[in-house]
Coordinates of C-alpha atoms in Angstrom, one line a residue:
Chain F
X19 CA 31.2 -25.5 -12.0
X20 CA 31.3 -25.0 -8.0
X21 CA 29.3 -27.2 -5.9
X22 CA 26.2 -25.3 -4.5
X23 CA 23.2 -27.2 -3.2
X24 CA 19.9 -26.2 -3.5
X25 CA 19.3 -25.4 0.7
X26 CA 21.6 -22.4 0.4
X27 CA 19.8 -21.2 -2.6
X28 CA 16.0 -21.2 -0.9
X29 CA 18.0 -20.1 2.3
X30 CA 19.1 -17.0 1.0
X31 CA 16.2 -16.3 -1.3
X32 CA 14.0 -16.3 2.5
X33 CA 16.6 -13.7 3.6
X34 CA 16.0 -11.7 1.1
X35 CA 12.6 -11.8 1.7
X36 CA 12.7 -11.2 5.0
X37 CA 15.3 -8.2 4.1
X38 CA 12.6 -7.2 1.4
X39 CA 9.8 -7.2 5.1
X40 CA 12.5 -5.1 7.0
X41 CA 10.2 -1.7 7.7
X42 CA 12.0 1.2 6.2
X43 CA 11.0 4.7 7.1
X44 CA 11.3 7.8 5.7
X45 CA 13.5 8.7 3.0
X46 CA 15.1 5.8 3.0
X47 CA 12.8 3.6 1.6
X48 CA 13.2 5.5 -1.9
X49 CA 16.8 3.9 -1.8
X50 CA 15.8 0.7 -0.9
X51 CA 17.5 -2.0 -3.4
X52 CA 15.2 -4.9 -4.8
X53 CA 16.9 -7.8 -2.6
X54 CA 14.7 -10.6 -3.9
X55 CA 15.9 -9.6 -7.4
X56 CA 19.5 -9.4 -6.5
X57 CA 19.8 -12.2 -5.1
X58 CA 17.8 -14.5 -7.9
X59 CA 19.9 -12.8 -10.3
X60 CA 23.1 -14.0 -8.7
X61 CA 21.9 -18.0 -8.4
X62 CA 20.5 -17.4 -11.9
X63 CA 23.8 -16.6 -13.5
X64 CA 25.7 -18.8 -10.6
X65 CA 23.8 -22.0 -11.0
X66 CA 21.0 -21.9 -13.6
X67 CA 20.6 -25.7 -13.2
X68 CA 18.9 -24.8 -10.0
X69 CA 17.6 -21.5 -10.2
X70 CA 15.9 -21.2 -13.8
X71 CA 13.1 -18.8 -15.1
X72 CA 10.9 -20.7 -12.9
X73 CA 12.1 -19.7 -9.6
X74 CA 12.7 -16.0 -10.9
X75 CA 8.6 -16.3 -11.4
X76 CA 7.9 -17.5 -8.0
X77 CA 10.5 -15.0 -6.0
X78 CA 8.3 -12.6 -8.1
X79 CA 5.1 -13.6 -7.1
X80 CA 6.4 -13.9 -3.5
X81 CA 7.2 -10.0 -4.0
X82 CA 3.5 -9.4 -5.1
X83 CA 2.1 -11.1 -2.6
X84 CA 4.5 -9.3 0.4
X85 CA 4.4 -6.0 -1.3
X86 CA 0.8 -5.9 -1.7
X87 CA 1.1 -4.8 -5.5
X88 CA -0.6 -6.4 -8.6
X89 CA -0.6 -9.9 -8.3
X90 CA 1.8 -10.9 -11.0
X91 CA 3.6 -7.6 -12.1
X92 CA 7.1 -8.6 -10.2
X93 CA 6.5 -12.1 -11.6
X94 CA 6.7 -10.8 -15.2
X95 CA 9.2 -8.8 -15.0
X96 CA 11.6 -11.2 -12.7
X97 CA 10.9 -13.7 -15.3
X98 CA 12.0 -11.7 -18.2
X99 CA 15.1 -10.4 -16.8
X100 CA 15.6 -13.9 -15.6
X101 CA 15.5 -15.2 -19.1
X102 CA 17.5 -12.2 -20.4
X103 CA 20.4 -12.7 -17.9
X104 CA 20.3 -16.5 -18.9
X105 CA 20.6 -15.8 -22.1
X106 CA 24.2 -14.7 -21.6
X107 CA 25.1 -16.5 -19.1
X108 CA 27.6 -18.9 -20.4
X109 CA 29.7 -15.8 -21.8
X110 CA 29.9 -14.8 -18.4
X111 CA 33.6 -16.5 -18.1
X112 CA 34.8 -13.9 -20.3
X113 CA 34.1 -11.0 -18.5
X114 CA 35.8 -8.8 -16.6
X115 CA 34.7 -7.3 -13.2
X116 CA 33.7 -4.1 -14.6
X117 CA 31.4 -5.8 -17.9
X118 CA 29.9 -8.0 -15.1
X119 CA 28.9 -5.4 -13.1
X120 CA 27.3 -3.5 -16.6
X121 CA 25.5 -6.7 -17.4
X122 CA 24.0 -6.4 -13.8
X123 CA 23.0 -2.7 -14.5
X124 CA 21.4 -3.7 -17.7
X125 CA 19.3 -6.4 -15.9
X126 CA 18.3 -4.6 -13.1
X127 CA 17.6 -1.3 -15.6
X128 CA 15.4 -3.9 -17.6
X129 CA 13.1 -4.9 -13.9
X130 CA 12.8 -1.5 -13.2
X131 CA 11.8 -0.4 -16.6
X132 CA 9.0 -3.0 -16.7
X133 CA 7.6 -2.6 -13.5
X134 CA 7.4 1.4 -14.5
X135 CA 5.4 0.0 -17.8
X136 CA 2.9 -2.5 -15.9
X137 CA 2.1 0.5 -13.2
X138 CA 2.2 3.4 -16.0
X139 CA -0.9 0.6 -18.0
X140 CA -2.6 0.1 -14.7
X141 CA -3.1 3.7 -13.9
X142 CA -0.3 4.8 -11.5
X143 CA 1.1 8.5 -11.6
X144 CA 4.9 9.1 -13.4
X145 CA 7.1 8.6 -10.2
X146 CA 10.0 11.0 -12.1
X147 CA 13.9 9.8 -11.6
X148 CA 13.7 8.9 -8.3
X149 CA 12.5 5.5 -9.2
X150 CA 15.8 4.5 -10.7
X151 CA 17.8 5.0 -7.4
X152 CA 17.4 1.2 -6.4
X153 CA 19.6 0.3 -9.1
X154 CA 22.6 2.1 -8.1
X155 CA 21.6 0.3 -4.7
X156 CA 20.8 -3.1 -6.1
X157 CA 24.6 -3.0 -7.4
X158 CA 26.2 -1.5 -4.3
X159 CA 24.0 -5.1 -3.0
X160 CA 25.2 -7.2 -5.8
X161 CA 28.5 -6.7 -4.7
X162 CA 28.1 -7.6 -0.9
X163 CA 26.2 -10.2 -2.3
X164 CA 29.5 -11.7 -4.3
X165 CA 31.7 -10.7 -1.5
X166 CA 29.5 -13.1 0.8
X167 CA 28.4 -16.0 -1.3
X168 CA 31.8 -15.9 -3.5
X169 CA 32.3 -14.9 -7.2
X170 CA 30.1 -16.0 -9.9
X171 CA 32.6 -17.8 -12.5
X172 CA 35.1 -19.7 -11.3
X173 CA 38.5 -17.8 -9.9
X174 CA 41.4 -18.4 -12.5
X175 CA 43.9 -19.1 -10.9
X176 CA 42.7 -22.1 -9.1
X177 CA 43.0 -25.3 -9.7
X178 CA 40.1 -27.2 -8.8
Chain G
X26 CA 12.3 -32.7 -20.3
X27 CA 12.2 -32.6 -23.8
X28 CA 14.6 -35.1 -25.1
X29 CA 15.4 -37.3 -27.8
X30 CA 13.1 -36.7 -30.8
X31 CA 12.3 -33.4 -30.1
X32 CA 16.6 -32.2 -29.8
X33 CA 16.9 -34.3 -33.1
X34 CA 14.2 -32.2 -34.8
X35 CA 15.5 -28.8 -33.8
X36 CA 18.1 -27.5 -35.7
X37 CA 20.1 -26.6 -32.2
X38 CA 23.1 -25.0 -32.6
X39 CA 24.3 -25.9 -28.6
X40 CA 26.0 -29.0 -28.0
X41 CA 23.5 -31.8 -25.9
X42 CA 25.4 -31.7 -22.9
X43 CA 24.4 -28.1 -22.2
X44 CA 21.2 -28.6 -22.9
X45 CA 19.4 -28.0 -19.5
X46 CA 15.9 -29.4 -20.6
X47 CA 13.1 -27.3 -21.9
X48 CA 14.9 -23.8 -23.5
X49 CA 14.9 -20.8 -21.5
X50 CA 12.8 -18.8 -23.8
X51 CA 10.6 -21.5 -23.6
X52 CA 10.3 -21.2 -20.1
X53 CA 10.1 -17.4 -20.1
X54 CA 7.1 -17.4 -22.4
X55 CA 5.5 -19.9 -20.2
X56 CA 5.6 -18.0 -17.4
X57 CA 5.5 -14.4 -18.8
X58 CA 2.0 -15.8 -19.6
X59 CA 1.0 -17.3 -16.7
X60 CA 2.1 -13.9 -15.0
X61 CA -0.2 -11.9 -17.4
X62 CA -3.3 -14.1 -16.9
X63 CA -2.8 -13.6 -13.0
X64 CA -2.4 -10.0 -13.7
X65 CA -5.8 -10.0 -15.4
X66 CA -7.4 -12.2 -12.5
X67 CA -6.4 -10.1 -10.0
X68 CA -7.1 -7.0 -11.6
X69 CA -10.3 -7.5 -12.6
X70 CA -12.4 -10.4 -11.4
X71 CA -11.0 -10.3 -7.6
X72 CA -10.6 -13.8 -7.5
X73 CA -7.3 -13.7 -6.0
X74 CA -8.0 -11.6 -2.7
X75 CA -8.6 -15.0 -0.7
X76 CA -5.3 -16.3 -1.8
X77 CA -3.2 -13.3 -0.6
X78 CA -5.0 -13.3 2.6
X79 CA -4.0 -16.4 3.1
X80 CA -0.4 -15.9 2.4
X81 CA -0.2 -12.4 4.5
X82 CA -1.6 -14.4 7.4
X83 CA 1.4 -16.9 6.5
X84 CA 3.8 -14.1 6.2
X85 CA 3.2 -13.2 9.7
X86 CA 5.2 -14.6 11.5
X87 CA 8.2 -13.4 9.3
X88 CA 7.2 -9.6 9.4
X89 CA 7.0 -9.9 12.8
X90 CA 10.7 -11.1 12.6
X91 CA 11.7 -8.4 10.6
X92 CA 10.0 -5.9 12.6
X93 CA 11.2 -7.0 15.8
X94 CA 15.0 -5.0 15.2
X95 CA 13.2 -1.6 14.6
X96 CA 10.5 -2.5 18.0
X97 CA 13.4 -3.1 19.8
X98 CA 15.2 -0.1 19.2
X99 CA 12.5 1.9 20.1
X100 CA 11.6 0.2 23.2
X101 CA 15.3 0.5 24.6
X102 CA 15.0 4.1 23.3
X103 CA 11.9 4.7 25.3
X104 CA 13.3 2.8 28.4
X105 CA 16.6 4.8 28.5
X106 CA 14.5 8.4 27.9
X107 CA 15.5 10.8 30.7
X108 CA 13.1 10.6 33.5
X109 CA 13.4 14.5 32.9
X110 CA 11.8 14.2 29.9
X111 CA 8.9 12.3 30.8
X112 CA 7.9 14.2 33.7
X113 CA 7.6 17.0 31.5
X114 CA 6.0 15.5 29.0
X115 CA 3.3 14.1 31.6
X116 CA 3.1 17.9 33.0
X117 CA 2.2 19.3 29.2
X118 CA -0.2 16.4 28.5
X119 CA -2.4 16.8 31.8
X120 CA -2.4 20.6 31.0
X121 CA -3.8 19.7 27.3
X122 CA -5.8 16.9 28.8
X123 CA -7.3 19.7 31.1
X124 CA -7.6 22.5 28.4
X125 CA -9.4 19.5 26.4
X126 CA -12.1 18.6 29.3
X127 CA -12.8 22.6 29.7
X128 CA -13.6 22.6 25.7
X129 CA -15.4 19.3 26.0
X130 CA -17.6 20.6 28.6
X131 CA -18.5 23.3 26.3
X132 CA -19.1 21.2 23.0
X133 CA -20.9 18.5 24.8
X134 CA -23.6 21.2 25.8
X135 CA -23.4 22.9 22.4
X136 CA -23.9 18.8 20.9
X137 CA -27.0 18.7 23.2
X138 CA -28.4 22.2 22.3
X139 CA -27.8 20.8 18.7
X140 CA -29.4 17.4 18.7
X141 CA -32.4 19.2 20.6
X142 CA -33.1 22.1 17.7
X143 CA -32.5 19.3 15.1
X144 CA -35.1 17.1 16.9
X145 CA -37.6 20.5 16.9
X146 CA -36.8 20.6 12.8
X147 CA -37.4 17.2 12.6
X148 CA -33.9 17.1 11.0
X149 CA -31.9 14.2 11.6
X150 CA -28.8 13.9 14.4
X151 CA -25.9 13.2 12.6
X152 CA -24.3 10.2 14.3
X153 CA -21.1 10.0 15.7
X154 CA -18.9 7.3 14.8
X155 CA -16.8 5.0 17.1
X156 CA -13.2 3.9 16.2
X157 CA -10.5 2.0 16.8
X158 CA -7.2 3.1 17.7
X159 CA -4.4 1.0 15.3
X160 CA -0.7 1.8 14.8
X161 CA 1.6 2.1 11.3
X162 CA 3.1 -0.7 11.0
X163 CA 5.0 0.3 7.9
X164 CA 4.5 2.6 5.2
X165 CA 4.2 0.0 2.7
X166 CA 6.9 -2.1 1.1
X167 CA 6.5 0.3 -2.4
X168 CA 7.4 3.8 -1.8
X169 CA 5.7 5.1 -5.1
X170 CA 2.1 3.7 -4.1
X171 CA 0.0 5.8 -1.8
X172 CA -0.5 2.9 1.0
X173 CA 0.4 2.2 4.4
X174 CA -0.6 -0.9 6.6
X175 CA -1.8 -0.9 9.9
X176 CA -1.6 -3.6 12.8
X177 CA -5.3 -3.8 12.6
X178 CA -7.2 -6.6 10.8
X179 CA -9.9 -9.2 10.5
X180 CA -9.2 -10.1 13.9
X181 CA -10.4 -7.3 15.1
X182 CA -13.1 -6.7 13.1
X183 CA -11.6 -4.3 10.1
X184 CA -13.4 -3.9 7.5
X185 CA -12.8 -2.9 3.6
X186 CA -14.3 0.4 3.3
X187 CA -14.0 2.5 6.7
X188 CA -12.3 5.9 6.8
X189 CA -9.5 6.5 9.1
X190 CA -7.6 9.9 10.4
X191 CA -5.3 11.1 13.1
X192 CA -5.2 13.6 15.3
X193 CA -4.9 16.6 12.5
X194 CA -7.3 14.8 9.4
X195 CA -8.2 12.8 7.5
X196 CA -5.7 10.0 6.0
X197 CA -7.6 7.9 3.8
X198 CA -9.6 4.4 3.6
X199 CA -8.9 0.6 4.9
X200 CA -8.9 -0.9 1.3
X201 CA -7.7 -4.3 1.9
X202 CA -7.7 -6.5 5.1
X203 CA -5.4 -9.4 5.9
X204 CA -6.1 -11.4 9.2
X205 CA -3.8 -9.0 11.2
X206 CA -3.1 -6.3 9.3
X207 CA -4.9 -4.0 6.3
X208 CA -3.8 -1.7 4.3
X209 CA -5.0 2.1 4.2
X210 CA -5.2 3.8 1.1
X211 CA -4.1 7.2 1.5
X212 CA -6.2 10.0 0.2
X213 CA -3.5 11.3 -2.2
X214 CA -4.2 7.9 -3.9
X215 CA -4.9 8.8 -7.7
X216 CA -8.2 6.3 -6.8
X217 CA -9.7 7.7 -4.0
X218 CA -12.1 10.5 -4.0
X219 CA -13.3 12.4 -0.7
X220 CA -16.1 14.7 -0.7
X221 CA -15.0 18.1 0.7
X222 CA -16.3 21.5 2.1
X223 CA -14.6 24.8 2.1
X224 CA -14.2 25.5 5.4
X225 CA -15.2 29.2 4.8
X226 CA -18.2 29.2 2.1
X227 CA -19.4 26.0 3.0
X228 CA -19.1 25.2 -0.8
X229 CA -19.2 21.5 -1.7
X230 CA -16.7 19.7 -3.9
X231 CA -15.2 16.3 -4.5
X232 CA -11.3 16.0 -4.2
X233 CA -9.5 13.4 -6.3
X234 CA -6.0 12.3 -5.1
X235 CA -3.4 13.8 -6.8
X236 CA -0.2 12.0 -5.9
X237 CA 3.0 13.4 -4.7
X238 CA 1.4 14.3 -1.7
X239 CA -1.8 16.8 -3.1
X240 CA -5.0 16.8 -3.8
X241 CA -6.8 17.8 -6.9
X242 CA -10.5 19.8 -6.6
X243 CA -11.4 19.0 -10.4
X244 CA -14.8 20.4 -12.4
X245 CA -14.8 23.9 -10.5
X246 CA -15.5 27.1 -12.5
X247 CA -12.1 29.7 -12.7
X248 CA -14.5 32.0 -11.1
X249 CA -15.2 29.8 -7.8
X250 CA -15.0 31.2 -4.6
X251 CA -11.7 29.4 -3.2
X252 CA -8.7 31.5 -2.2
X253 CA -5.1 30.0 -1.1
X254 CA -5.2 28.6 2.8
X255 CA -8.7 27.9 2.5
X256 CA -9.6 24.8 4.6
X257 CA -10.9 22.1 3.3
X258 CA -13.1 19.5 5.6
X259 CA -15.6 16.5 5.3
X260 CA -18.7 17.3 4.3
X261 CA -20.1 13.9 5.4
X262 CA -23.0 13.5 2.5
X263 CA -21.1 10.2 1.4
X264 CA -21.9 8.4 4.8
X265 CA -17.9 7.1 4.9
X266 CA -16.3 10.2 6.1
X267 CA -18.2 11.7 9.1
X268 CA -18.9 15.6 8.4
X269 CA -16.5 18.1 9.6
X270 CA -13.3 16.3 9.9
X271 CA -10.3 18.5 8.3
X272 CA -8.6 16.8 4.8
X273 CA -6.4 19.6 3.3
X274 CA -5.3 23.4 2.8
X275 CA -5.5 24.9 -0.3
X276 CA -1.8 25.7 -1.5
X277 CA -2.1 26.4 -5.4
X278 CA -4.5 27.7 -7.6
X279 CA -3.5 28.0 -11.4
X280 CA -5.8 29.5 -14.2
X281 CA -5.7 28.4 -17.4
X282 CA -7.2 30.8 -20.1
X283 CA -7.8 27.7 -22.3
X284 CA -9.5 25.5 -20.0
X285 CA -13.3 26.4 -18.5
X286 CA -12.0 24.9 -14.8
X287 CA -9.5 26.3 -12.6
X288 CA -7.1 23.9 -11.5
X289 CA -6.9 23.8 -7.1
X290 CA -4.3 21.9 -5.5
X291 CA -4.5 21.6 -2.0
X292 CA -2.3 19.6 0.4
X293 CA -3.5 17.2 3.3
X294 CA -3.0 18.4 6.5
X295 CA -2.9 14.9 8.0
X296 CA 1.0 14.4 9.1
X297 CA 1.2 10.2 8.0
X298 CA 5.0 10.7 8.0
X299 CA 5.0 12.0 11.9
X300 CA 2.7 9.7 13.6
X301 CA 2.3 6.2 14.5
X302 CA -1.1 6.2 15.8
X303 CA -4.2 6.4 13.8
X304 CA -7.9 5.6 14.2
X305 CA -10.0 3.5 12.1
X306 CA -13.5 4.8 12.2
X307 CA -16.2 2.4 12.1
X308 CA -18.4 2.1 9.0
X309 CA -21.8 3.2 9.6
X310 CA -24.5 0.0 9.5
X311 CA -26.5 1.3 6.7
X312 CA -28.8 -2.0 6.4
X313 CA -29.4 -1.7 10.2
X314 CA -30.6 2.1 10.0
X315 CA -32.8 0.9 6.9
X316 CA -34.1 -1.9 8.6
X317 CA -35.7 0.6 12.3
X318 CA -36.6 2.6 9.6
X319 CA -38.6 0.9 7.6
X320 CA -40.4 -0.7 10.7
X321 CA -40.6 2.4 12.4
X322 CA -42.8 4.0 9.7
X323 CA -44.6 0.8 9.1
X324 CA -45.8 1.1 12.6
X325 CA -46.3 5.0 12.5
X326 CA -49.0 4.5 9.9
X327 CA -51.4 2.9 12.7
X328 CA -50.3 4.5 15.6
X329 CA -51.3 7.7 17.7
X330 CA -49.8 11.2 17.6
X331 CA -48.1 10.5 21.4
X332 CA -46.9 7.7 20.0
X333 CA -45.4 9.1 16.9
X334 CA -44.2 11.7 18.8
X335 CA -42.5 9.4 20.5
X336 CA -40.5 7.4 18.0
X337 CA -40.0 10.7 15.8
X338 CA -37.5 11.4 19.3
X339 CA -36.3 7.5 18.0
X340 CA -35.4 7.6 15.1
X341 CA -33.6 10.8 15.4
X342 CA -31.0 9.4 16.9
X343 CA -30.4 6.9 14.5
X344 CA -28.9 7.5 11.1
X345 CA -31.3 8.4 8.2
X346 CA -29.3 9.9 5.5
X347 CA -26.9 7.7 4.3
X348 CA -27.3 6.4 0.8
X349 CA -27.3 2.7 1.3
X350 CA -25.5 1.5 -1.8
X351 CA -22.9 4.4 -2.6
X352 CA -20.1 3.4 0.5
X353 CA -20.2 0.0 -1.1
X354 CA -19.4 1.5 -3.8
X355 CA -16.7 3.9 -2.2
X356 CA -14.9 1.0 -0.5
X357 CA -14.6 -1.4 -3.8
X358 CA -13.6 1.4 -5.9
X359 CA -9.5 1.6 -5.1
X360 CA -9.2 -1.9 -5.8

């Protein structure tokens, strides 16, 4: 396991936050990945020891609280994915670029489909397809996101 | 966490030195329902809306960070517009500004002819709110909720409840105020009602939002007098909206030969998406109007007929018709 320290990992969920602030207008904003989610998902499967379930449940609640939605919604659902993408986590060395990237699409999928629950049971209209878009998104992220902070498992060719 | 006994007991498969304390589907249930018991708080009982002001007010600063890219880019944008441009600009806007004055010279008399035949019917004045002028901040950090927060808050006096419209209608309601922003709920919100007028027939209605950018005129008879591009405006009677104020065109009306109503759908002509400035109109005092009035009549009972003439001219230009309980109502209702 690679050294990372827990600074970089509150760090970097704040500038997601503050990317998750950034006013988008117009059209745009459909295509908007879930940054806070990204990035939680990448320390979660990088370093569960310190980002667990727990902070998956408070970068959700952050996103309640700066979104202005149901207090809570993002909470449950960050936490469930959080757990979900734990639960596979130590497989993780086996896979290739291309079955990482699926598993991401799967966990990001999962968010998605919960939020759509929790809003269809509290009354909101169907939002049709469109509402899927920030995955595709969310990957396109998920890859800057490894291309910046460095690759989840270990490289194998390297020694240390 | 857990360690020792509680490992021994557990028929774990894992090895102890992965063990990372308490399990992960332990965690998740913990917290799945801590998240659900929040849900309900905040849903129902309202407990929560101090906390979230609190944290929005904290979150300042950083919004502010993140808007500061886009404010820049539009100040440098405005600085660098041709001087061309501007002197144009300033030429069509005095010509409007004059066209407006010559119009307002017009209604003001026509508002004084008014108020005066109302004060012969004895018919009350309707009275005409004040507002503020606020700016979209963003359209709201969800694109599939109906919202969008203004730089106006408690700071300046916001509060939950008033209406607020542009320049071509209506846009919705201030439902939720943080220290320097709130939030307007936009009439196309699935919870916010608006009570209408056909332009026209002066037929009165109530128009539910409809999402995806419509409004829906439910409870109408198929044979109702509303055609396609009919107008639709405030009738006022809810005391939140002041009367008049244009809300949406009728674009679609279907028939169905199975249901008793005909189904309108009408699209606001308020252009959120095109402008940045809004105005927040202030809620009308309902306990203060209650208050002169009561008094008033108290005092009427004793007095003389020059006298009561008198504060008849009074209390005309106060506010009488509002119903004192039902913009309370109106304003906790999107939450």
């Amino acid at each position: 396991m690679r050294h990372t320290s827990l600074v970089s990992v509150y760090i970097s969920l704040l500038i997601a936050l503050l990317c998750q602030l950034f006013p988008w207008v117009g059209q745009g904003i459909i295509l908007r990945p879930d940054f806070m989610l990204v990035v939680t998902l990448y320390w979660l499967l990088r370093a569960p020891h310190l980002c667990n379930v727990g902070t998956a449940w408070f970068a959700g609640l952050l996103v309640d609280l700066a979104t202005g939605s149901l207090l809570g919604q993002h909470a449950l659902s960050f936490c469930f994915t959080a757990y979900v993408a734990l639960s596979y986590q130590r497989r993780l060395v086996l896979f290739n670029k291309g079955q990482l990237l699926a598993y991401v699409l799967i966990l990001l999928l999962i968010e998605r489909v919960l939020i759509l629950l929790l809003k269809l049971f509290t009354g909101n209209e169907n939002p049709g397809l469109a509402y899927l878009l920030p995955i595709i998104s969310g990957l396109l992220l998920w890859q800057l996101t490894i291309f910046i902070f460095g690759g989840i498992t270990r490289p194998k060719t390297s020694t240390s | 966490m857990l360690k020792g006994v509680h490992q021994k007991l557990e028929t774990q498969q894992t090895p102890a030195f992965f063990v990372r304390g308490t399990s992960a589907f332990l965690r998740m249930v913990f917290f799945c329902a801590l998240s659900i018991t929040i849900m309900a708080i905040d849903a129902r009982l309202n407990y929560l809306s101090q906390v979230r002001q609190a944290f929005i007010a904290a979150l300042h600063p950083l919004e502010v960070a993140a808007n500061a890219p886009g404010a820049w880019y539009r100040d440098t944008k405005k600085y660098f517009s041709a001087h061309n441009k501007l002197v144009q600009e300033n030429y069509i806007l005095k010509q409007q500004a004059f066209e407006h004055q010559v119009a307002l010279q017009r209604f003001n008399t026509i508002q004084a002819e008014n108020e005066h035949l109302r004060g012969l019917l004895n018919g009350n004045i309707p009275n005409q709110p004040k507002g503020m002028l606020g700016e979209i901040s963003h359209m709201g950090r969800d694109p599939f909720t109906h919202i969008v927060v203004v730089n106006r808050g408690n700071q300046h006096k916001i509060k939950a409840g008033q209406a607020v419209v542009d320049s071509k209608g209506v846009i919705g309601q201030v439902t939720r105020v943080y220290p320097f922003t709130s939030e307007v709920t936009l009439i196309t919100d699935k919870e916010l009602s608006i009570p209408i007028q056909i332009e026209r027939n002066q037929l009165r209605a109530i128009a539910f939002g409809g999402g995806n950018n419509t409004l829906d005129i439910p409870y109408l008879p198929t044979n109702v007098d509303i055609k396609v591009g009919d107008k639709l405006v405030t009738s006022g009677i809810d005391g939140i909206y002041p009367a008049g104020l244009a809300v949406a065109t009728v674009t679609k009306i279907e028939q169905n030969p199975e249901s008793p109503f005909a189904k309108i759908i009408s699209t606001p002509v308020a252009e959120v998406t095109n402008h940045l400035q809004l105005l927040l109109l202030d809620l009308p005092d309902a306990k203060e109007a209650e208050i002169k009035l009561t008094s008033e009549t108290s005092e009427t009972k004793d007095s003389e007929l020059k006298k009561e003439n008198l504060k008849l001219n009074k209390t005309n230009t106060q506010t009488i018709t509002k119903p004192k309980t039902k913009p309370k109502d109106n304003a906790n209702a999107p939450h």
